[in-house]
Amino acid sequence: MSAVTVLGTPAEVYRFGAMFSIFAITYTFVVVISSEVYLPVFYRLGITSTYEYLELRFNKFVRLIGTIMFIIQTILYTGIVIYAPALALNQVTGFHLWGAVVATGVVCTFYCTLGGLKAVVWTDVFQVGIMVAGFSSVIIRAVVVQGGIEPILNDSYYGDRLNFWDFNPSPLQRHSFWTIIIGGTFTWTGIYGVNQSQVQRYIACKSRFHAKMSLYVNLVGLWAILSCAVLSGLAMYSVYKDCDPWTAKFVSAPDQLMPYLALDILRDYPGLPGLFVACAYSGTLSTVSSSINALAAVTVEDLVKPYFKSLSETKLSWISKGTSFLYGAVCIGMAGLASLMGGLLQAALSIFGMIGGPLLGLFSLGIFFPFVNSLGALVGLLVGFTISLWVGIGAQLYPPLPISSLPKYLSVEGCNFTTIDSNWTLTTALPSVTETILEAQVGERPELADNWYSLSYLYFSTIGTIITIIIGIIASLLSGGLKQNINRDFLLTCQDFDYLKVLLPSSWGKYKEKEKVEGLNWKIRDSDPYPDKGTDNPAFNHMELYSTEHNEKANGINP
C-alpha cells in the first residue's frame, strides 16, 4: 500500500466505479497462498534474500538472472511511488514538482541507510496510521458536505458507480470479477509471496506462527485501506458529479483528483490538507524505504557475498549502506520516467505483472515440481518474461480502446468556469507516453492491438507465470529432470501445513510413518531436539544487539 493507492485507487473508483473493491477477495486469496505455500519454504531455509533460494534449488546463474530482474522491477516501481506524492504536494501547496521528488527520495534514503530493516518496520507502523487518518479526514468532511453517507451512496448508485458484479469472462475487459480475482491474485501473489520487499519482513519474525499471523493481520489492514480508498472515490464522485475537474481541465491528470478534492473540501480547516499530503507521503516512504532496503539486501547477498567471500561483516555493512544510498539516487532518477507512464495505478501493477509474473513462475517451479532442473527453470523464465514483456510494451504503444475499460460518464454541466480558485496550482506535468501515442496513431493500429495488446493489464502476471511454469516443465522433462534428486527442504511438503496436524491427526501419523519407511530424513523422531524444523528463527532476539555482527544476523539486512 503506497501513494499509488492513496492517489490512484480513488481516481479509479471515480472514473470506473467500485468494481475495484473486489480486490478485497483477491487479497484474501493472496494472503492465504503466501502464508501457506511460499512462507514455510523460505522460513525453513533461514535465507536473507529470496534469491538465495534460486541457487539452492537451481544454480548461481538462475539466481543472478532472478536478482537482476527483481532489481529492475523494484527500481521502476519505486520511481512511480516517489513521483506520486510529489505530484500531490505540487497540487496542494504549489511546491515545485521535482523539488518534491528529490526531497522524498533524500529523506527516505537517509533513514533507510542509517536504520536498516528496523527503521523500515517501525516507520511503517506509524505511517499506516497517518494513511488511515488522511483518508478519514477526506471521507468525514465529504460526508458532512454532502449531508450524510446516504446522499453519497445515492449519487454513486444513480451514477452507475456501485458496479460491484460484472462476470464478463472476456480477458480484454480491463476490470471484471474474473480479471480482478484471477489476474489480481497472480499479480499480488508475486508481490506478497516471493518479492524480497515483502518476504524480508515476515522471515524476520520470531517464529513461523508469528510470520503467518503477521500476514493475516496485514490482510485486515489491506481491507481497511481499500475500504478508505473506495469510499474516497465514491465521495469524490458525489461532490463532482455535475462538474468533473479532469474534463473541465482544472487538473491535468486523473491522479491529481484526490489532492484536488482534499484542498477543495478541507481548505477552511488548517492542517487537514497537510494531513492528506502526509497520508500520501506515508504510503510512499514506507514503500520506498522497504524497496531500497530490499535492493541493498539483494545486492549484498546475491551480487557481493558470493563473489567476495573474504569481506568481513563490517565491510559488508558499509557496502550495504553505500548501496542503499546509491539505489536511493537511482530511484529518484526513475521518478522522471514515472511522469511519462500515464495512470500511476495501472503503470505500477503493469510493472509487477510483466516482471513479477515470470519470477512467481520461477519460484513456483522450484517449490512445486521436484523434477524441474536449472535448464528448464531458466528457459521457462526467459520465455515467460519475453511473452509478458511483449504484451506489456504492446499495451503501452497501442493502448486498449475505451470500450475495454468501460469508463463512466463524467459531466461538466454544473461547472462555473469564471470562478476557478486562483490558489489552485495547475501542474505542468508532461503528457504521458500513452496519451501521446494514442493521439498520433488512432488510425494505425495493427491487428494485435485490439486483441493481444488489449488484454487486461492484470493478466500480464498470469500469462508470465503460466508460460514460465509450462515451458519450464516441458524443458525439464526433455532434459532429464526426472533423474535428479532434490533436497526435500527446498519443496513444499505436507509437513508445512500446520493445520493438518490438528484437523487430521490420524492421517498425519500415517503420513509420518510412510515417510520413515521411504527413508526420507524428516527429523521428526521423538528424540529430535527440533521436531518441527523451520518453525523458529534462530537469529531472532528480543534484546537490542550492539555488536555489528550480531545485529546483521538479527536483522538480516542493514545494521
XYZ file of C-alpha atoms in Angstrom:
559
model
C 0.000 0.000 0.000
C 1.667 3.194 -1.180
C 0.899 6.653 -2.533
C -0.179 4.843 -5.685
C -3.052 3.507 -3.574
C -3.799 6.889 -1.991
C -3.938 8.753 -5.314
C -4.694 6.083 -7.889
C -7.445 3.979 -6.307
C -9.909 6.824 -5.507
C -9.438 8.158 -9.052
C -10.018 4.625 -10.371
C -13.307 4.344 -8.454
C -14.339 7.863 -9.534
C -13.817 7.087 -13.234
C -14.704 3.397 -13.480
C -16.834 2.584 -10.433
C -16.449 0.499 -7.285
C -15.541 -2.716 -9.132
C -12.045 -2.255 -7.673
C -13.403 -3.242 -4.244
C -13.469 -6.883 -5.456
C -9.757 -6.800 -4.679
C -10.811 -7.467 -1.064
C -11.476 -11.079 -2.147
C -8.233 -11.171 -4.122
C -6.218 -10.025 -1.101
C -7.692 -12.897 0.910
C -6.553 -15.485 -1.633
C -3.132 -13.848 -1.877
C -2.501 -13.843 1.880
C -3.603 -17.472 2.272
C -1.420 -18.620 -0.636
C 1.591 -16.609 0.552
C 1.376 -17.763 4.169
C 0.616 -21.427 3.497
C 2.669 -22.090 0.336
C 5.665 -19.787 -0.026
C 6.330 -18.623 3.544
C 7.041 -22.098 5.041
C 9.753 -22.871 2.485
C 11.543 -19.524 2.796
C 11.270 -19.528 6.580
C 12.583 -23.075 6.927
C 15.707 -22.258 4.911
C 16.501 -19.167 7.005
C 17.573 -17.133 3.976
C 18.164 -13.382 3.891
C 17.452 -12.885 0.183
C 14.669 -14.826 -1.516
C 17.020 -15.248 -4.461
C 19.331 -17.357 -2.330
C 16.631 -19.983 -2.765
C 17.163 -19.995 -6.528
C 20.813 -21.005 -6.088
C 19.957 -23.649 -3.502
C 17.258 -25.109 -5.759
C 18.821 -24.497 -9.185
C 22.203 -22.800 -9.683
C 24.066 -19.485 -9.427
C 23.136 -18.338 -12.923
C 19.388 -18.676 -12.292
C 19.911 -16.767 -9.034
C 21.758 -13.997 -10.879
C 19.058 -13.620 -13.548
C 16.304 -13.550 -10.917
C 18.196 -10.943 -8.883
C 18.711 -8.652 -11.873
C 15.021 -8.874 -12.836
C 13.994 -8.016 -9.282
C 16.334 -5.007 -9.202
C 14.933 -3.661 -12.488
C 11.340 -4.212 -11.348
C 11.842 -2.550 -7.978
C 13.668 0.499 -9.341
C 10.915 1.103 -11.924
C 8.150 0.702 -9.351
C 9.896 2.846 -6.758
C 10.218 5.653 -9.300
C 6.424 5.659 -9.672
C 5.931 5.625 -5.904
C 8.258 8.612 -5.400
C 6.579 10.595 -8.181
C 3.038 10.098 -6.851
C 3.193 12.099 -3.580
C 5.428 14.718 -5.160
C 2.552 15.297 -7.563
C 0.129 15.600 -4.629
C 2.365 18.080 -2.830
C 2.773 20.079 -6.037
C -1.003 20.306 -6.410
C -1.921 21.132 -2.818
C 0.857 23.560 -1.930
C 2.399 24.656 -5.218
C 5.727 23.176 -4.094
C 7.955 22.527 -7.089
C 7.222 19.070 -8.516
C 10.809 17.930 -8.966
C 11.886 19.589 -5.727
C 9.319 17.375 -4.005
C 10.623 14.311 -5.864
C 14.183 14.926 -4.712
C 13.083 15.716 -1.144
C 11.100 12.478 -0.947
C 13.978 10.360 -2.192
C 16.577 12.054 0.032
C 14.540 11.709 3.249
C 13.737 8.078 2.544
C 17.290 7.184 1.564
C 18.648 8.897 4.692
C 16.707 6.964 7.327
C 16.810 3.711 5.383
C 20.594 3.892 5.011
C 21.110 4.620 8.696
C 18.404 2.429 10.221
C 18.120 -0.645 8.005
C 15.183 -3.028 8.336
C 14.410 -1.890 11.887
C 13.865 1.693 10.665
C 11.727 0.408 7.798
C 9.447 -1.619 10.071
C 8.983 0.961 12.822
C 8.329 3.856 10.462
C 5.766 1.678 8.648
C 3.903 1.203 11.925
C 3.343 4.941 12.323
C 2.856 5.674 8.630
C -0.112 3.338 8.223
C -1.871 5.274 10.987
C -1.261 8.528 9.125
C -2.618 6.952 5.919
C -5.886 5.986 7.605
C -6.130 9.419 9.266
C -5.645 11.238 5.955
C -8.276 9.129 4.210
C -10.640 9.551 7.146
C -10.362 13.337 7.117
C -11.400 13.458 3.451
C -14.228 10.938 3.891
C -15.654 12.562 7.048
C -15.577 16.058 5.562
C -17.165 14.828 2.312
C -19.961 13.154 4.303
C -20.581 16.429 6.157
C -20.546 18.491 2.939
C -22.940 16.113 1.168
C -25.288 15.831 4.148
C -24.587 12.258 5.163
C -23.444 8.932 3.751
C -26.837 8.227 2.148
C -26.593 11.030 -0.467
C -23.120 9.787 -1.413
C -24.389 6.249 -1.930
C -27.465 7.505 -3.823
C -25.328 9.631 -6.145
C -22.989 6.688 -6.673
C -25.897 4.352 -7.410
C -27.576 6.633 -9.948
C -24.193 7.471 -11.440
C -23.569 3.739 -12.013
C -20.574 3.713 -9.655
C -21.776 0.808 -7.492
C -20.948 -1.753 -10.178
C -19.576 -4.492 -7.939
C -20.507 -7.527 -10.006
C -19.575 -7.881 -13.655
C -18.990 -11.505 -14.614
C -17.982 -10.875 -18.227
C -15.375 -13.601 -18.905
C -13.617 -11.628 -21.651
C -9.913 -11.200 -20.801
C -9.959 -7.984 -22.849
C -12.153 -6.152 -20.351
C -9.921 -4.062 -18.118
C -11.732 -4.864 -14.858
C -14.320 -7.564 -14.297
C -14.892 -10.037 -11.486
C -12.693 -12.608 -13.215
C -9.838 -10.288 -14.211
C -9.593 -8.969 -10.643
C -9.900 -12.383 -8.958
C -7.667 -14.357 -11.334
C -5.311 -11.703 -12.678
C -5.187 -9.808 -9.391
C -4.332 -12.965 -7.429
C -1.378 -13.756 -9.684
C -0.160 -10.135 -9.622
C -0.376 -9.712 -5.851
C 0.979 -13.200 -5.069
C 4.081 -12.143 -6.966
C 4.309 -9.209 -4.543
C 3.417 -10.966 -1.289
C 4.724 -14.462 -1.948
C 8.183 -14.047 -3.495
C 9.059 -10.331 -3.611
C 12.044 -9.503 -1.398
C 10.477 -6.248 -0.152
C 7.681 -8.254 1.466
C 9.379 -11.561 2.262
C 12.189 -9.870 4.222
C 9.571 -8.698 6.722
C 7.982 -11.988 7.651
C 11.137 -14.109 7.647
C 12.474 -11.705 10.311
C 9.673 -12.752 12.692
C 10.323 -14.769 15.848
C 8.587 -17.931 14.670
C 6.789 -19.310 11.655
C 3.493 -18.907 13.506
C 4.252 -15.215 14.105
C 5.199 -14.816 10.447
C 1.892 -16.294 9.315
C -0.056 -14.219 11.814
C 1.668 -11.075 10.564
C 0.305 -11.796 7.097
C -3.227 -12.471 8.333
C -3.218 -9.296 10.434
C -1.887 -7.498 7.366
C -4.970 -8.703 5.488
C -7.173 -6.712 7.865
C -5.037 -3.666 7.138
C -5.403 -4.229 3.395
C -9.175 -4.328 3.747
C -9.144 -1.116 5.811
C -7.000 0.825 3.321
C -9.008 -0.490 0.360
C -12.290 0.490 2.037
C -10.981 4.001 2.701
C -9.793 4.389 -0.891
C -13.081 3.158 -2.393
C -15.164 5.375 -0.085
C -12.979 8.342 -1.021
C -13.610 7.649 -4.710
C -17.380 7.439 -4.194
C -17.327 10.641 -2.117
C -15.331 12.325 -4.880
C -17.978 11.379 -7.438
C -20.770 12.658 -5.226
C -19.022 16.027 -4.839
C -18.094 16.386 -8.527
C -20.962 14.568 -10.238
C -22.018 17.779 -12.043
C -18.557 19.219 -12.639
C -15.703 16.846 -13.349
C -12.404 18.682 -12.652
C -10.488 16.489 -15.112
C -12.821 17.038 -18.087
C -13.038 20.725 -17.192
C -9.199 20.920 -17.263
C -8.955 22.053 -13.632
C -6.433 19.217 -13.257
C -4.240 17.731 -15.954
C -4.376 14.047 -14.933
C -6.823 11.762 -13.076
C -4.224 11.069 -10.397
C -4.483 14.722 -9.333
C -8.186 14.424 -8.495
C -7.679 13.231 -4.927
C -5.414 16.118 -3.856
C -7.788 18.495 -5.669
C -10.690 17.140 -3.595
C -8.669 17.384 -0.378
C -7.815 21.049 -0.982
C -11.361 21.827 -2.113
C -13.253 20.492 0.902
C -10.595 20.899 3.613
C -9.319 24.382 2.773
C -11.126 26.003 5.729
C -9.560 23.623 8.236
C -5.885 24.492 8.832
C -3.658 21.438 8.896
C -6.073 18.993 7.277
C -4.877 19.494 3.684
C -1.400 18.866 5.094
C -2.675 15.719 6.791
C -3.727 14.410 3.397
C -0.288 15.204 1.970
C 1.215 13.343 4.933
C -1.144 10.454 4.093
C 0.239 10.221 0.553
C 3.798 10.624 1.802
C 3.390 7.947 4.468
C 2.461 5.431 1.814
C 5.449 6.445 -0.247
C 8.047 6.497 2.497
C 7.025 3.057 3.747
C 7.173 1.525 0.277
C 10.312 3.273 -0.920
C 12.239 2.512 2.273
C 11.404 -1.198 2.117
C 12.277 -1.232 -1.590
C 15.658 0.427 -1.017
C 16.342 -1.925 1.890
C 15.397 -4.935 -0.224
C 17.572 -3.750 -3.111
C 20.529 -3.321 -0.757
C 19.958 -6.748 0.823
C 19.683 -8.479 -2.544
C 22.762 -6.710 -3.891
C 24.913 -7.649 -0.897
C 23.616 -11.222 -0.543
C 23.376 -12.117 -4.247
C 25.915 -9.947 -6.043
C 28.641 -9.228 -3.460
C 28.890 -12.061 -0.891
C 29.053 -14.983 -3.377
C 31.957 -13.396 -5.279
C 33.858 -11.611 -2.473
C 33.836 -14.178 0.307
C 36.780 -12.671 2.179
C 34.895 -9.482 3.119
C 34.289 -9.004 6.837
C 30.881 -8.293 8.319
C 31.908 -4.689 8.973
C 32.880 -4.129 5.346
C 29.661 -5.755 4.165
C 27.794 -3.413 6.496
C 29.364 -0.372 4.866
C 28.753 -1.796 1.397
C 25.109 -2.294 2.327
C 24.817 1.327 3.475
C 26.505 2.507 0.290
C 24.194 0.514 -1.941
C 21.180 1.891 -0.045
C 22.389 5.406 -0.805
C 23.094 4.539 -4.453
C 19.703 2.926 -5.035
C 18.006 5.928 -3.438
C 19.661 8.188 -6.005
C 18.741 5.854 -8.880
C 15.090 5.684 -7.763
C 14.908 9.492 -7.684
C 16.048 9.485 -11.294
C 13.462 6.853 -12.212
C 10.716 9.162 -10.928
C 11.281 11.184 -14.098
C 10.296 8.158 -16.156
C 7.191 7.698 -13.990
C 5.883 11.079 -15.139
C 5.662 9.669 -18.673
C 3.815 6.448 -17.856
C 0.179 7.592 -17.696
C -2.057 6.373 -14.868
C 0.001 5.606 -11.777
C -2.062 2.669 -10.537
C -2.099 0.786 -13.829
C 1.566 1.551 -14.536
C 2.622 0.170 -11.140
C 0.622 -3.048 -11.430
C 1.720 -3.482 -15.061
C 5.384 -3.455 -13.988
C 4.670 -6.033 -11.300
C 2.840 -8.117 -13.876
C 5.460 -8.030 -16.610
C 8.419 -8.845 -14.344
C 6.801 -10.264 -11.208
C 4.750 -12.847 -13.118
C 7.716 -14.752 -14.606
C 9.541 -14.555 -11.254
C 6.499 -16.023 -9.492
C 6.512 -18.801 -12.081
C 10.219 -19.435 -11.453
C 9.795 -19.807 -7.680
C 6.685 -21.945 -8.202
C 8.653 -24.303 -10.452
C 11.198 -24.800 -7.691
C 8.710 -25.210 -4.833
C 6.049 -27.387 -6.511
C 7.868 -29.514 -9.086
C 10.800 -31.653 -7.846
C 11.699 -32.766 -11.374
C 12.282 -29.245 -12.725
C 16.005 -28.641 -13.276
C 18.048 -25.477 -13.714
C 17.891 -25.586 -17.531
C 14.111 -25.912 -17.544
C 13.753 -23.122 -14.981
C 15.973 -20.760 -16.976
C 14.263 -21.471 -20.305
C 10.818 -21.085 -18.705
C 11.795 -17.780 -17.062
C 13.203 -16.257 -20.243
C 10.265 -17.344 -22.418
C 7.710 -16.188 -19.831
C 9.447 -12.832 -19.428
C 9.673 -12.335 -23.195
C 5.965 -13.011 -23.704
C 4.801 -10.818 -20.805
C 7.158 -8.029 -21.902
C 5.782 -8.298 -25.444
C 2.177 -7.855 -24.376
C 3.065 -5.199 -21.778
C 5.034 -2.980 -24.158
C 2.440 -3.526 -26.872
C -0.262 -2.303 -24.485
C 1.756 0.874 -23.825
C 2.331 1.532 -27.533
C -1.246 0.705 -28.558
C -3.495 1.344 -25.546
C -6.799 -0.547 -25.448
C -9.783 1.339 -26.819
C -12.149 2.909 -24.234
C -14.721 0.158 -24.799
C -12.471 -2.320 -22.934
C -12.141 -0.132 -19.843
C -15.823 0.922 -19.701
C -15.272 4.453 -18.327
C -18.311 6.015 -16.658
C -19.999 9.239 -17.698
C -18.439 12.430 -16.323
C -20.369 15.704 -16.514
C -19.253 19.361 -16.676
C -22.763 20.819 -16.864
C -22.537 22.310 -13.376
C -19.103 23.916 -13.789
C -18.656 27.645 -13.291
C -15.518 28.380 -15.264
C -15.431 32.024 -14.197
C -14.836 31.282 -10.514
C -11.881 28.939 -10.546
C -9.905 29.376 -7.350
C -6.703 31.257 -8.098
C -4.948 29.442 -5.251
C -5.153 26.174 -7.143
C -1.874 25.367 -8.851
C -2.283 23.644 -12.187
C 0.604 21.316 -12.813
C 2.721 21.428 -15.928
C 3.258 17.689 -15.973
C 4.418 16.216 -19.257
C 1.871 14.310 -21.357
C 2.062 10.573 -20.853
C 3.500 8.207 -23.434
C 0.087 6.574 -23.652
C -1.756 9.825 -24.397
C 0.785 10.993 -26.982
C 0.790 7.763 -28.963
C -2.993 7.380 -28.724
C -3.461 10.792 -30.324
C -0.884 10.133 -33.032
C -1.822 6.594 -34.020
C -5.574 6.312 -33.724
C -5.863 5.034 -37.273
C -2.646 2.986 -37.352
C -3.477 0.106 -35.016
C -2.211 -3.356 -36.062
C -4.410 -6.426 -35.780
C -2.831 -7.472 -32.491
C -3.728 -4.123 -30.930
C -7.392 -4.982 -30.433
C -6.909 -8.483 -29.021
C -3.445 -9.406 -27.722
C -2.343 -5.880 -26.738
C -5.802 -5.087 -25.355
C -5.538 -7.810 -22.724
C -6.350 -6.582 -19.219
C -3.169 -5.361 -17.522
C -3.966 -7.662 -14.574
C -3.406 -10.682 -16.824
C 0.205 -9.724 -17.601
C 1.317 -11.540 -14.458
C -0.979 -14.506 -15.129
C 0.463 -15.005 -18.604
C 4.052 -14.655 -17.385
C 3.545 -17.124 -14.533
C 1.668 -19.791 -16.514
C 4.003 -19.684 -19.528
C 7.067 -19.855 -17.275
C 5.665 -22.919 -15.497
C 4.553 -24.753 -18.661
C 7.770 -24.120 -20.606
C 9.859 -24.899 -17.514
C 8.145 -28.263 -17.018
C 8.468 -29.247 -20.688
C 12.125 -28.204 -20.909
C 12.968 -30.064 -17.691
C 11.289 -33.276 -18.811
C 13.121 -33.116 -22.122
C 16.486 -32.526 -20.422
C 16.330 -35.395 -17.912
C 14.807 -33.650 -14.943
C 13.226 -36.864 -13.630
C 16.670 -38.277 -12.890
C 17.719 -35.621 -10.366
C 17.473 -35.914 -6.580
C 16.321 -32.780 -4.772
C 16.635 -31.919 -1.088
C 13.077 -32.006 0.239
C 13.723 -28.844 2.271
C 13.535 -26.899 -0.990
C 10.000 -28.161 -1.748
C 6.552 -27.608 -0.296
C 5.555 -30.740 1.626
C 2.703 -31.929 3.805
C 4.858 -31.114 6.822
C 4.446 -27.413 6.013
C 0.669 -27.461 6.511
C 0.285 -26.946 10.249
C -3.473 -27.367 10.248
C -3.178 -30.971 9.004
C -1.707 -31.947 12.365
C -4.775 -30.558 14.123
C -7.582 -31.447 11.712
C -6.298 -34.842 10.590
C -4.103 -36.243 13.380
C -4.581 -39.864 12.308
C -3.735 -39.122 8.692
C -0.739 -37.095 9.847
C 0.523 -40.069 11.840
C 0.169 -42.353 8.828
C 1.991 -39.799 6.702
C 4.938 -39.690 9.110
C 5.155 -43.497 9.152
C 5.109 -43.563 5.362
C 7.940 -41.044 5.180
C 10.011 -43.104 7.659
C 9.503 -46.219 5.561
C 10.609 -44.411 2.446
C 13.746 -43.358 4.279
C 13.280 -39.608 3.949
C 15.120 -37.556 6.531
C 12.337 -35.524 8.133
C 13.883 -35.371 11.626
C 10.528 -35.992 13.291
C 11.661 -38.627 15.739
C 10.738 -38.081 19.385
C 14.416 -37.810 20.258
C 14.968 -34.951 17.828
C 15.504 -31.715 19.818
C 13.876 -29.709 16.975
C 10.861 -31.831 15.989
C 9.271 -29.131 13.855
C 12.151 -27.895 11.774
C 11.933 -24.378 10.426
C 9.345 -23.020 12.836
C 11.642 -20.771 14.896
C 14.043 -18.075 13.811
C 17.423 -18.785 15.471
C 18.593 -15.232 14.656
C 15.669 -13.590 16.464
C 16.499 -11.824 19.713
C 14.274 -9.775 21.987
C 17.231 -7.752 23.247
C 18.878 -4.888 21.406
C 22.111 -6.171 19.872
C 25.019 -3.782 19.744
C 27.557 -5.945 18.014
C 27.711 -5.238 14.291
C 27.963 -8.927 13.506
C 25.046 -9.909 15.713
C 22.935 -7.013 14.544
C 23.364 -8.024 10.925
C 22.397 -11.584 11.690
C 19.323 -10.470 13.621
C 18.059 -8.058 11.009
C 19.282 -9.958 8.011
C 19.737 -6.719 6.087
C 21.451 -3.477 7.127
C 22.566 -2.886 10.706
